[in-house]
Amino acid sequence: MPVAAEGFFLDPGYRGTLQQQIQEMVLEGIRAGRLRAGDRMPSSRALARHLGVSRITVTLAYTELVANDVLEARGRSGYFVSAAAPALPPARSAPPELDTGIDWAARIGTRHSDHGMPPRIQDWHAYPYPFIYGQADPTLFDHQNWRKCALMALGRRDFDVLSHDFYERDDPMLVDYILRAILPRRGITARPDQILLTMGAQNALWIAAHVLLRPGQSAAIEEPGFHGFRTILNQHGVAIHPVAVDEGGMPPEAIPRGVSTIFVTPSHHFPTNATMPAIRRAALLDLARRRDFLIIEDDYEFETSFLRPAQPALKSLDRTGRVIHVGSFSKSLFPGLRLGYLVGAAPFIREARALRVAMLRHPPGHIQRTLAHFLALGHYDALINRMNTAWRRRRQAMSEAIAQHGLNVAGSGDFGGSSFWMRAPDGVDTEELAARLRQDGVLIEPGHVHFTRQPAPRNLYRLAYSSIPQARIAEGIARIARAIG
Amino acid sequence: MPVAAEGFFLDPGYRGTLQQQIQEMVLEGIRAGRLRAGDRMPSSRALARHLGVSRITVTLAYTELVANDVLEARGRSGYFVSAAAPALPPARSAPPELDTGIDWAARIGTRHSDHGMPPRIQDWHAYPYPFIYGQADPTLFDHQNWRKCALMALGRRDFDVLSHDFYERDDPMLVDYILRAILPRRGITARPDQILLTMGAQNALWIAAHVLLRPGQSAAIEEPGFHGFRTILNQHGVAIHPVAVDEGGMPPEAIPRGVSTIFVTPSHHFPTNATMPAIRRAALLDLARRRDFLIIEDDYEFETSFLRPAQPALKSLDRTGRVIHVGSFSKSLFPGLRLGYLVGAAPFIREARALRVAMLRHPPGHIQRTLAHFLALGHYDALINRMNTAWRRRRQAMSEAIAQHGLNVAGSGDFGGSSFWMRAPDGVDTEELAARLRQDGVLIEPGHVHFTRQPAPRNLYRLAYSSIPQARIAEGIARIARAIG
């Protein structure tokens, strides 16, 4: 790495010669881990100009450092940090802990970090049997066309989209495509002032909650349900009413009076995979009207109905703007993309947009335009087809292995999806089971993290097939069955 | 555009034949603007399978639509929406306004949209003399190497970085580079647990405010100052104390007692370009310690010190974690990039990270890795040099033209930057002046939007040279001088 002269500053209070000070600056940079073996030092001319000292002073300092094996001179290429220079790991290279003198606990508390996500396994791809949920599968992704679209979006013609501050706007090409080609598949018709692009579904949910809810209000969520709802509501000081789901999702009659907003996954309940029947959807909307609550519909995994045609979204039945619909490309493309959207009544979207502008302006223009090209050229549809074909096969392999080993499915879903919701025998603690299986190369997801009420059942778990190669499924399930014993 | 079969749904309540219903669905899609002339319809086989009807039913419906000039058949290529089909503009194509039955004003108010940004000129690049601030200049940007780095980051080796959900983490390669090569130029040494990547400086400021401030607390900002501070504080219900700046930025002795946080731009005051002298920085830190307030340092434009070496950031003098430092690549690369960072005490960064995870997870992996490559390969330093060379020349041209026409500079800055803060004669209303100049192809920025106290002075304005070609500067300034008269 070339080292910039701009990283060096003279200290007016230094007691010693300029040459000594320069030598110490270099040594300090190495000690602090900023300069590492092989880094190229600024030229003596550049450093002299930046510091406002004579070039000979810098040259003398460098020569002394070479003599001490701290730097090495490589002829006309200049001076480099010597391989003999002490290379400290970054953790040791930091300055002493200086975060003192401020009572952080009193000042900011832990109101955000207290409500974080369940622990995650970061190096899941190092395990041979990763039944983990919600990550991308590199073997299914269409690298080549994504690269092509990214390059198109990086072209000079698209430079405005890439580079400009859009202020509060979204890429009109992407918005147009979502309105014309994505939402209609969910049965939704919307105008441009009824949609807002977001940094994935998480950001959409956060914005919706921040606009709609205030501390002291109350909201209903599914039990079990998506932990993200809980985290967001807790961070906003909102009282949470968990409503136990059945095989049709959240039963409207169980929603307590007084809630101002409910969060649901009607198309594909998280994590049990249940789909809410049409009659219950109508009843839910009717109740919302009578009791004047709003509905946040998280339509995650909306592209994974490979077993039968998808049901239209709850939003498609909404005639009064009472449903706020959340979609995302994280599951169908990849979660690192961070692109999703909110669809809702224009007055709500106006507020959500004003919040998003202050919060982060807009999702990066380049990502928006890359996705717009990918969608418009038909690569997206082809990818969904390929993914659904693979998932259908994997699901089949899962079903067979699960049946063969006598494991118990608690919820599998009628439409598709990417996971099974499983029940281990009473007395099995799936957190402990997961820890044991991990030693055996198998990753499963304990189910208690999806419950709000404590103590939660300990014998439920989730098995996803979105990131595991089909050929490994049978052996992975066999290992789970053995571990349950 | 190919039209997906999944966008069509049968209505169980429809009174009529299936064939009629299919015809009406197509017509409705055209009326709603979802289907446009030239779009390719799903094949009769695909649509029949999706709807669960016989293929002959779909074929009969299509044939009827062809007879009516709604579709056209192109041999083996299939059916296309006819050029004769009514092509309605999207605005007319929307369903009737359905956002009724909910009292949105009572439910959500306008607490976010009330505190929005000053009006912006979206099509500024269509004007010949755009003295506008904060946009990218395509003639200076290094397209070729940015594309190269983006492609590297799209390679299979980097696929994990691109695609995975990082949960709460940042790209370690980018964090390492910022810690080792960017922050040292600002005199700052930090550990990995003292930095958080954000969606640009705006997002960094929003997160900092959300973690640190609660409704009813009070904060001091510069007057005039960055409207973004004001918007964020207003949205959080925080009392704002504007402190009038002088030629050295915010005078510490004018900060009222009782504020818990101050927002400052010490390196380069926004919008007057003043730099806070070292002695005042020391006094500010001392006051913060004595009165126990925190300092948010927005170090925007930190790479534009082309007139003399940059002063180290305020954060570099901080020994107690009392300064939270905000940096961004929006000015040095382009604002559409949306990447910035927060540097602060570890307990603060921990909370900020938990908030960011719930709010948006993380900035897109691809953008993080592209920037990391661009920085590591030295393209960034070269770009900064090229940009500063161009800006130095433009600034020179601005100075000459301003002097020639006798315009009055209110603040130009000693270090560089990208704008002049200007004063028109008393009695000139620069909002009205800007409107007149716009008719003449010249864009200037009225200054009153940067004031919190109302009524604000009306005769100040800002002239930026970051997006105007050098050759147009003289004529642009001449037009401004003529318009002032």
PDB file of C-alpha atoms in Angstrom, chain B residues 193 211 478:
ATOM      1  CA  ASP B 193     -14.455  -1.249  17.422  1.00  0.00           C
ATOM      2  CA  VAL B 211     -28.346   7.223  19.783  1.00  0.00           C
ATOM      3  CA  ALA B 478     -20.701  38.101 -15.396  1.00  0.00           C
TER       4      ALA B 478
END
